[in-house]
Coordinates of C-alpha atoms in Angstrom, one line a residue:
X1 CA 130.6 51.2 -28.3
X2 CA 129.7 53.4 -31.7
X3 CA 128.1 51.2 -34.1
X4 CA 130.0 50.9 -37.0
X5 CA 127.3 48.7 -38.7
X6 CA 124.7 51.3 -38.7
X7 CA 121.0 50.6 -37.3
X8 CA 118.7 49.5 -39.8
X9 CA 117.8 51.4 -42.4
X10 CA 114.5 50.5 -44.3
X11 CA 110.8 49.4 -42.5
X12 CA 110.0 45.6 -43.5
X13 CA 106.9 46.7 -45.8
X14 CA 103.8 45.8 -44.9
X15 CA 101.0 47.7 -43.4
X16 CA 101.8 48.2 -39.3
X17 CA 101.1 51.8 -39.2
X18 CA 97.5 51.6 -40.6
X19 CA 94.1 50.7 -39.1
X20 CA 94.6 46.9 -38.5
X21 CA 92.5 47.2 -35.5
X22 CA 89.5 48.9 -37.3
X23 CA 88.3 46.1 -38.8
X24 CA 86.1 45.3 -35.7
X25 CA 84.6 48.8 -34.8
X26 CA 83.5 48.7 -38.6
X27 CA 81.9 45.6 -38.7
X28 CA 79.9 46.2 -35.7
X29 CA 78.2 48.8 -37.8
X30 CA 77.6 48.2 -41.3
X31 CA 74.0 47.3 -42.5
X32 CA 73.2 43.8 -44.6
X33 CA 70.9 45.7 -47.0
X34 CA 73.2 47.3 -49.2
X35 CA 73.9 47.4 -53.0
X36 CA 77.5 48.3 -54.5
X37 CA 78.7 51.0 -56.5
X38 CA 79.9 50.2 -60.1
X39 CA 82.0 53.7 -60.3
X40 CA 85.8 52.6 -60.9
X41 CA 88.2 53.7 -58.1
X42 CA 91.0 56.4 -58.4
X43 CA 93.8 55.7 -56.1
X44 CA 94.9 58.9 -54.8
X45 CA 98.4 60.2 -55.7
X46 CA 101.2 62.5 -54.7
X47 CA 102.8 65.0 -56.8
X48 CA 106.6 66.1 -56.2
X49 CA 106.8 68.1 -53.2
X50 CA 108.1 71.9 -53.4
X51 CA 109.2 73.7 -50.6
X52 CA 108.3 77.1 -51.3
X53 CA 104.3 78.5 -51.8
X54 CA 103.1 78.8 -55.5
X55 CA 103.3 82.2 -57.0
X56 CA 99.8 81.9 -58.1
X57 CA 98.6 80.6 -54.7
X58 CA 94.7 81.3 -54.2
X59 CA 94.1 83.8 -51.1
X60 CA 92.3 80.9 -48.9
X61 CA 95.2 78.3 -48.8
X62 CA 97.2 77.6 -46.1
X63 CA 100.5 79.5 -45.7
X64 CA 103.3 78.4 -44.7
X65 CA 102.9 80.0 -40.7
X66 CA 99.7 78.1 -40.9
X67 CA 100.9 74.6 -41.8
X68 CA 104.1 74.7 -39.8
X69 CA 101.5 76.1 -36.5
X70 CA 99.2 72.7 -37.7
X71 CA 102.4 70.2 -37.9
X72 CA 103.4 71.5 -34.1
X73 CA 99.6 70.5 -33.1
X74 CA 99.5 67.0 -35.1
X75 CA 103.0 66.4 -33.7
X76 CA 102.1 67.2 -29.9
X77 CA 98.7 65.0 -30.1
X78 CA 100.5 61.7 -31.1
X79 CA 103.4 62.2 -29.3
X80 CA 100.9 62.6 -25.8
X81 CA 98.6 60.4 -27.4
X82 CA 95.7 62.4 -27.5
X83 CA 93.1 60.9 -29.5
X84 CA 90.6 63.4 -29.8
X85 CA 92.5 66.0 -31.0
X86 CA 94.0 63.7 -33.6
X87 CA 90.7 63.4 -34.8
X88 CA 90.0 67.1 -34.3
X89 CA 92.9 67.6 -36.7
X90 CA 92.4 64.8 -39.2
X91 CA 88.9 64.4 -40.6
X92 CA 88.8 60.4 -40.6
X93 CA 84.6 60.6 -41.9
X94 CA 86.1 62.1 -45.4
X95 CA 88.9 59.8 -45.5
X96 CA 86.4 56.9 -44.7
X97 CA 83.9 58.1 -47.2
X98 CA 86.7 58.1 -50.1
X99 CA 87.4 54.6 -49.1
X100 CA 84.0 53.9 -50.1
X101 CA 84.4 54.8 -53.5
X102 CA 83.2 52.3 -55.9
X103 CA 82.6 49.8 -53.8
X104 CA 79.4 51.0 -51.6
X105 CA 76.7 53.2 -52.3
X106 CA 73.9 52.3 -50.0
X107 CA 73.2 55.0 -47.6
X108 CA 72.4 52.4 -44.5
X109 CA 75.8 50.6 -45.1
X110 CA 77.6 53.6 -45.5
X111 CA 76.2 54.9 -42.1
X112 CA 76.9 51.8 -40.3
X113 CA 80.6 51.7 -41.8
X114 CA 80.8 55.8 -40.8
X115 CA 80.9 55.0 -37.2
X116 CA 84.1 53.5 -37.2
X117 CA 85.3 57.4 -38.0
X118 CA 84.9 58.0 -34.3
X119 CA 87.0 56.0 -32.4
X120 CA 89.4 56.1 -35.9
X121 CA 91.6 58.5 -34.2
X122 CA 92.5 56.8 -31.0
X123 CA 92.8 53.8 -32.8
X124 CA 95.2 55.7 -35.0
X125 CA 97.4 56.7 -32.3
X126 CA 97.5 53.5 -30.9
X127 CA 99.0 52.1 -34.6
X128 CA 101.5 54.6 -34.3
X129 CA 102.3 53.9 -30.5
X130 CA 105.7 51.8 -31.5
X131 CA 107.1 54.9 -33.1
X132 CA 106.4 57.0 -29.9
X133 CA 108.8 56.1 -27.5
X134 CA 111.1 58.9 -27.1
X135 CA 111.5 62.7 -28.3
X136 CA 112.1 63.1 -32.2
X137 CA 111.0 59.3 -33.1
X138 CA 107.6 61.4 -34.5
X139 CA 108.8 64.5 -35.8
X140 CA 107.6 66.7 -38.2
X141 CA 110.0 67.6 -41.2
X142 CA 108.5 70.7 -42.7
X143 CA 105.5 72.2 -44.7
X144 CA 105.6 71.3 -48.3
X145 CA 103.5 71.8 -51.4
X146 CA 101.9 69.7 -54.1
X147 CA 100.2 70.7 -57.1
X148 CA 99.9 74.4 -55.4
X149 CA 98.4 72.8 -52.1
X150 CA 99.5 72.9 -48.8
X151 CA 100.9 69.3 -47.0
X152 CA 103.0 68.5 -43.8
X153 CA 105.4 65.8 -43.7
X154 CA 106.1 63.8 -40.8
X155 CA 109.5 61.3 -40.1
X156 CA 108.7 57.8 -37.8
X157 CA 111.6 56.4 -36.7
X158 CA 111.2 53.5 -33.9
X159 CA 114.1 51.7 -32.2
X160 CA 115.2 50.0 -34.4
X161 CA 116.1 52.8 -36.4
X162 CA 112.9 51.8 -38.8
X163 CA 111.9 54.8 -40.9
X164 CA 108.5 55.9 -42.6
X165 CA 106.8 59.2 -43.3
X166 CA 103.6 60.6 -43.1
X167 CA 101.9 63.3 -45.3
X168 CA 99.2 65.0 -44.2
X169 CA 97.1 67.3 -46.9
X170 CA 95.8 70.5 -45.9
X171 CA 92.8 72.2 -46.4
X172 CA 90.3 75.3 -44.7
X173 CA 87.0 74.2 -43.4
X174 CA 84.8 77.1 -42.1
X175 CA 88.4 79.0 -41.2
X176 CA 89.9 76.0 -39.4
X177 CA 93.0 74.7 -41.0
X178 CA 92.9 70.8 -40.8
X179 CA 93.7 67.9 -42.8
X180 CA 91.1 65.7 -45.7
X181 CA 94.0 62.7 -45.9
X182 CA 96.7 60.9 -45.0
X183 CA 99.3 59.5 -47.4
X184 CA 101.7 56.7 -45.9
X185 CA 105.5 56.4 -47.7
X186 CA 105.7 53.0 -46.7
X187 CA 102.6 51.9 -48.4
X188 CA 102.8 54.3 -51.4
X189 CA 99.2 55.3 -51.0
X190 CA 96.8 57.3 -49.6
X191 CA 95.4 56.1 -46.0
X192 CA 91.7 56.4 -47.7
X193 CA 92.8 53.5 -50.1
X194 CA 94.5 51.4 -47.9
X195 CA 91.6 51.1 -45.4
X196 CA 89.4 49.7 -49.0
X197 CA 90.9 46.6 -47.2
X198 CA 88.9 46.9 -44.4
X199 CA 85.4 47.5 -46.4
X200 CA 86.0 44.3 -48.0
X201 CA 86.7 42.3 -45.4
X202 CA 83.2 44.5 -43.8
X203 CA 81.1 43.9 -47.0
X204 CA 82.5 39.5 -47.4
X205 CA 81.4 39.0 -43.6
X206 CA 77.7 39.6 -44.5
X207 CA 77.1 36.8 -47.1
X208 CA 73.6 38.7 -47.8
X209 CA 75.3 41.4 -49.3
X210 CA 77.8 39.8 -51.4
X211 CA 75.2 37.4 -53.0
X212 CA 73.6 40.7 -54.1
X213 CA 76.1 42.0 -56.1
X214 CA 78.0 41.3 -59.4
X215 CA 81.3 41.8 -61.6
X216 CA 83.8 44.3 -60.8
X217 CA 82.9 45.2 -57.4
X218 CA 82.6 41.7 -56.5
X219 CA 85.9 40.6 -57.2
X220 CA 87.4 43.6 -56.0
X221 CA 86.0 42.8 -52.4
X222 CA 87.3 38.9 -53.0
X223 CA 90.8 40.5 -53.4
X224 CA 90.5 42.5 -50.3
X225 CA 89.5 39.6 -48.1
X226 CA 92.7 37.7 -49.5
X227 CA 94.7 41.1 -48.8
X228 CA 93.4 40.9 -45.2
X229 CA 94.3 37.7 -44.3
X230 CA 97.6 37.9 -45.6
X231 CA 98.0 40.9 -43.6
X232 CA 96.7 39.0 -40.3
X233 CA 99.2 36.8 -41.1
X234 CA 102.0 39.0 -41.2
X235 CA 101.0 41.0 -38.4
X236 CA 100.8 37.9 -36.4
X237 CA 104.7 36.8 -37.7
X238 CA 103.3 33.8 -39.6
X239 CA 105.3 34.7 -42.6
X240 CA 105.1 31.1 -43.9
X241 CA 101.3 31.5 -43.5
X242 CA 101.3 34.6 -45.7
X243 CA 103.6 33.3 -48.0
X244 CA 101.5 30.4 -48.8
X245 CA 98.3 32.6 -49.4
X246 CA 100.7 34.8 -51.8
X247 CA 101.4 31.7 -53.6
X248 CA 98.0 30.7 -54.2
X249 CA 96.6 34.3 -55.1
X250 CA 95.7 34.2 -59.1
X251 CA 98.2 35.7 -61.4
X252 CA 96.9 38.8 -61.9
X253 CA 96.1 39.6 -58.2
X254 CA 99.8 38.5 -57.3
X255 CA 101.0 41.6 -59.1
X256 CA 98.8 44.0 -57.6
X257 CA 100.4 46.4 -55.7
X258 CA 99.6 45.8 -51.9
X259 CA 100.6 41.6 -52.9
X260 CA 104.0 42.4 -54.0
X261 CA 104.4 44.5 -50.7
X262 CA 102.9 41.9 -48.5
X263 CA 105.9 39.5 -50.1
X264 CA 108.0 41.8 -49.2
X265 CA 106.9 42.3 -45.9
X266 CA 106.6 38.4 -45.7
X267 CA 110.0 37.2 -47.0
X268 CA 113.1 36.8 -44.5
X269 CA 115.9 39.3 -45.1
X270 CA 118.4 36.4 -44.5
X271 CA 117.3 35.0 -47.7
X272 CA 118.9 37.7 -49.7
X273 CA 117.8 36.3 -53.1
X274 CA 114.3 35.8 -52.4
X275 CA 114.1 39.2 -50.5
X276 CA 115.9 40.7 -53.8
X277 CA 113.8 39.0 -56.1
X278 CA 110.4 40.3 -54.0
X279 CA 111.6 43.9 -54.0
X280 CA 113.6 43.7 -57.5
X281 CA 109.8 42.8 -58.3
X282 CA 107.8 45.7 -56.8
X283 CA 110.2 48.3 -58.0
X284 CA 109.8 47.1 -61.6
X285 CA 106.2 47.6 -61.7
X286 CA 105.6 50.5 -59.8
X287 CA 109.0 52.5 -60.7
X288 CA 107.2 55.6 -60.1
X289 CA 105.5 54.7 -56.7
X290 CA 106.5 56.5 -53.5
X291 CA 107.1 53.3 -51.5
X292 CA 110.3 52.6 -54.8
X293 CA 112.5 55.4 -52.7
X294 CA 112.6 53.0 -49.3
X295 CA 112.8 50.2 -50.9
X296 CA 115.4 51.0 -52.8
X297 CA 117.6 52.3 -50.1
X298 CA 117.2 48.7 -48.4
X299 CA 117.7 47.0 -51.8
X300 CA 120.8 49.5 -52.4
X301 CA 122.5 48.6 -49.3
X302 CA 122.5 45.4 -49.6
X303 CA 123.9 44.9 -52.9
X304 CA 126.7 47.7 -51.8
X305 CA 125.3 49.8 -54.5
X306 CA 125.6 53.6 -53.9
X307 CA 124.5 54.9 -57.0
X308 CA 121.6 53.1 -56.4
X309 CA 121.3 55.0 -52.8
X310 CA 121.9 58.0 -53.8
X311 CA 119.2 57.6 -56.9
X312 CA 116.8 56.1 -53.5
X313 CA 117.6 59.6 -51.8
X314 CA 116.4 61.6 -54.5
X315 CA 113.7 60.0 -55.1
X316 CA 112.6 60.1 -51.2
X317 CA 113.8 64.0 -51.4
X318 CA 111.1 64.6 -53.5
X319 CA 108.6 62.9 -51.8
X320 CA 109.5 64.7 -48.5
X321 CA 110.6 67.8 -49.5
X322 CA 113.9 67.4 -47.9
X323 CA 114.8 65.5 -44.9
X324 CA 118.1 66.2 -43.3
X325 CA 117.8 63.5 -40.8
X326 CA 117.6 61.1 -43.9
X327 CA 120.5 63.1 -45.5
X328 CA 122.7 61.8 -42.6
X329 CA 121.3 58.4 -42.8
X330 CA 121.9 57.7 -46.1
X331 CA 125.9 59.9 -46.2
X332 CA 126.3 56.8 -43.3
X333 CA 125.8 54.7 -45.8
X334 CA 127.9 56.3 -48.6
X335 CA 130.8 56.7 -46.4
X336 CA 130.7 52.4 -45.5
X337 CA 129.8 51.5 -49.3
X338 CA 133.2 54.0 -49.5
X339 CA 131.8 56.9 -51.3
X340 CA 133.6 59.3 -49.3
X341 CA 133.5 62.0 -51.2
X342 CA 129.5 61.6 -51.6
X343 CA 128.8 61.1 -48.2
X344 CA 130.3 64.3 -47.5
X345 CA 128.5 66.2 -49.9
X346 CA 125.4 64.7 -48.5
X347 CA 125.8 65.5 -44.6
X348 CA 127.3 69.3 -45.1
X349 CA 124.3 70.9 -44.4
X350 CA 122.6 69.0 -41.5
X351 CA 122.1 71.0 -38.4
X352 CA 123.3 67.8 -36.1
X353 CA 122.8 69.5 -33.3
X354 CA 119.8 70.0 -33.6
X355 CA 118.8 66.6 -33.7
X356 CA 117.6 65.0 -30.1
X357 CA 117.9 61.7 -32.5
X358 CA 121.0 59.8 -31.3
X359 CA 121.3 57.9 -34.6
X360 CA 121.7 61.9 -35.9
X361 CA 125.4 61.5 -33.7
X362 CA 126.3 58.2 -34.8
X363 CA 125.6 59.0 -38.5
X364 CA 127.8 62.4 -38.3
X365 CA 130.4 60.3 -36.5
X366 CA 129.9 57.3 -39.2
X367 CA 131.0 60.3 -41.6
X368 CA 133.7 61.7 -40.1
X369 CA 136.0 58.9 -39.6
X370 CA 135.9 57.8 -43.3
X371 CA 136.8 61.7 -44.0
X372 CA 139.6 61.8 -41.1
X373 CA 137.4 65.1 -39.5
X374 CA 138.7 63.7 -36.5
X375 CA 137.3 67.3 -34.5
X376 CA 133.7 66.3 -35.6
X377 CA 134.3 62.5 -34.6
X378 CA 135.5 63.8 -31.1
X379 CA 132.4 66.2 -30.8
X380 CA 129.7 63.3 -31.8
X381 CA 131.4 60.6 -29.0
X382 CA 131.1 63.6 -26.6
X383 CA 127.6 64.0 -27.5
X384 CA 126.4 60.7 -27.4
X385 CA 128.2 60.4 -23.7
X386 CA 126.9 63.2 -22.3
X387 CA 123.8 63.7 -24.0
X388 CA 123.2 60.1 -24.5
X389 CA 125.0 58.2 -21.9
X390 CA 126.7 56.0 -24.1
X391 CA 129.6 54.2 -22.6
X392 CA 132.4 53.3 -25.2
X393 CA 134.8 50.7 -24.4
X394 CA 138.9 51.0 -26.0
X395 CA 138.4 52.2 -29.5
X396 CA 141.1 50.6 -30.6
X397 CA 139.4 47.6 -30.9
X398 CA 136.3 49.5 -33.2
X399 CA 136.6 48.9 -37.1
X400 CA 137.1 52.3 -38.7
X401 CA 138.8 53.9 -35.5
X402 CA 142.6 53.0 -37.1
X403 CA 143.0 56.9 -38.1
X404 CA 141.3 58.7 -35.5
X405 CA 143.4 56.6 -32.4
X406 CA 146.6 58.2 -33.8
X407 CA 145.6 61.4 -33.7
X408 CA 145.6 64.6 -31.0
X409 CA 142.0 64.3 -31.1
X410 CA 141.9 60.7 -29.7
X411 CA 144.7 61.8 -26.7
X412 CA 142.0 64.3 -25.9
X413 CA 139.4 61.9 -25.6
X414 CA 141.1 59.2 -23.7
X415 CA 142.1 61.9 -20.8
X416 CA 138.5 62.8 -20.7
X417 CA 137.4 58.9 -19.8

């Protein structure tokens, strides 16, 4: 039967598709004799992303050929996941090395912690393995650029019709395009800044260390251990757990960023107003964060809100550059908040067809019967039949099927079953 109450739109937050499982391969390396850095950290950012090249682009960045040809390779390793071309395509010993920054500047710890960079990559594609399960879940969405650098984007859908993106930025190394970092929607940050969890919880295990060092560094790393077993708990489903440990962080830790994702990761959607309240949160102190735009689009639909999801689109559009598997997601939306008119404005120029996505069908279907198109509602149930092997049972008994049974297009289809 088509589902009329569309598949989940929006991730829970919280930190799934990063290294959890590093934690141990780091450990097992890292030195006791080391001293900390008192350089501050600079999270990594995003600018807007542009879909064409810069006019002024320097002779040795990646073209467009080139970054499209790389976002075929990434997408082929983790779909067959092959580890050691993941990590022959992402260089995980930079990313770790930035995620040193200001913390660790001891050459013996920092080798210890470097040889987690080699098993990084299978462990990567082992976070990811979830999303994997069937063609187009891990796609790439096209070649974008950022401040006149070159970045591929990258859609995760598992399913449950859970959505995330990846970016990966681009650089030349000795004539070998390949990426320096990953940036993660549903975190809001780069991958080099989320794993600063893991060198905290690396550097509070080895008590010899801590003792040794002082002031900022010091209670950045006590922040990080907090962060880590909050996310342990989530990870594990003891949301009552994690919740507890959110309550007792100090003020000023509760409104760091990861904490107010963690509550939102940790607070049941069936209690819409403290679900609200976590996410109402989050978006009011990071309005500008990348995370805001899929938050949003959760936060939108549940208050019925489509101004509110369209402003979510947008702001996900410029993150990714343009995804028209998200434009159909989100017009599926529009057309059951009743913004007809917007939710055909916002699926008119997605190539469903091209989708090998079956929420793609059910989206365009979604669409059509809130504008009567009842040709396009007859195509999509033929797709998603024959394609698909989806079995519908009398659609007279489906909410929003009251036009399209009354008409030719419906005769057709029943004489077809």
């Amino acid at each position: 039967m088509l589902r009329r109450t569309l598949l989940a739109i929006v991730p829970r937050f919280g930190k799934a598709v990063v290294l959890g499982g590093l934690l141990v391969v780091m450990l097992s390396g890292c030195d006791r004799g080391s001293t900390a850095s008192q350089t501050p950290h600079q999270p990594l950012s995003l600018a807007r992303a542009e879909t064409s090249p810069p006019e002024d682009a320097p002779q040795d960045m990646v073209t467009p050929a080139e970054a499209e040809a790389f976002g075929s390779q990434w997408r082929d390793a983790i779909m067959t996941r092959d580890g050691v071309k993941v990590g022959q395509l992402l260089d995980f010993k930079k990313i770790f090395n930035r995620s040193l920054e200001g913390l660790v500047d001891n050459e013996r710890f920092r080798n210890g912690y470097l040889k987690g960079a080699g098993p990084a990559a299978t462990k990567f594609v082992q976070s990811v393995t979830p999303y994997l399960t069937r063609e187009g879940a891990y796609d790439l969405v096209g070649a974008v650029y950022r401040d006149g650098q070159s970045h591929v984007v990258f859609r995760l859908l598992d399913d449950n019709g859970r959505i995330n993106y990846h970016d990966l930025h681009l650089i030349r190394e000795a004539g070998i395009v390949k990426a320096d970092e990953l940036f993660i929607a549903a975190t809001g940050e780069a991958f080099s800044d989320t794993l600063r969890t893991v060198v905290g919880a690396a550097a509070q295990s080895q008590n010899s260390f801590v003792d040794r060092i002082s002031g900022q560094a010091k209670a950045e790393l006590k922040r990080l251990e907090l962060q880590t077993q909050i996310s342990q708990a989530i990870q594990s489903g003891n949301t009552e757990k994690a919740l507890q440990l959110l309550d007792a962080l100090p003020e000023d830790i509760k409104k760091f960023k990861t904490s107010m994702l963690y509550r939102i990761a940790a607070t049941p959607v069936e209690d819409e107003a403290a679900y609200l309240a976590a996410v109402e949160g989050y978006v009011a102190e990071f309005p500008e964060d990348a995370s805001v735009g899929l938050i949003s689009m959760d936060v939108a639909v549940m208050r019925e809100d489509p101004t509110m999801l369209i402003a979510a689109h947008e702001a996900m559009t410029q993150w990714t550059g343009g995804d028209p598997f998200l434009d159909l997601m989100i017009g599926a939306n529009l057309a059951n908040l009743g913004a007809v008119d917007q939710a055909r404005a916002m699926v008119a120029d997605a190539d469903v067809d091209a989708s090998p996505l079956l929420e793609a069908q059910d989206y365009a279907a979604t669409v059509a019967l809130a504008t009567n198109d009842h040709d396009e509602v007859l195509k999509r149930l033929r797709i998603m039949r024959d394609r698909f092997g989806l079995q519908f049972g009398d659609l007279h008994d489906n909410e929003g099927f009251e036009t399209f049974v009354q008409s030719p297009q419906f005769e057709q289809w029943e004489s077809e079953e």
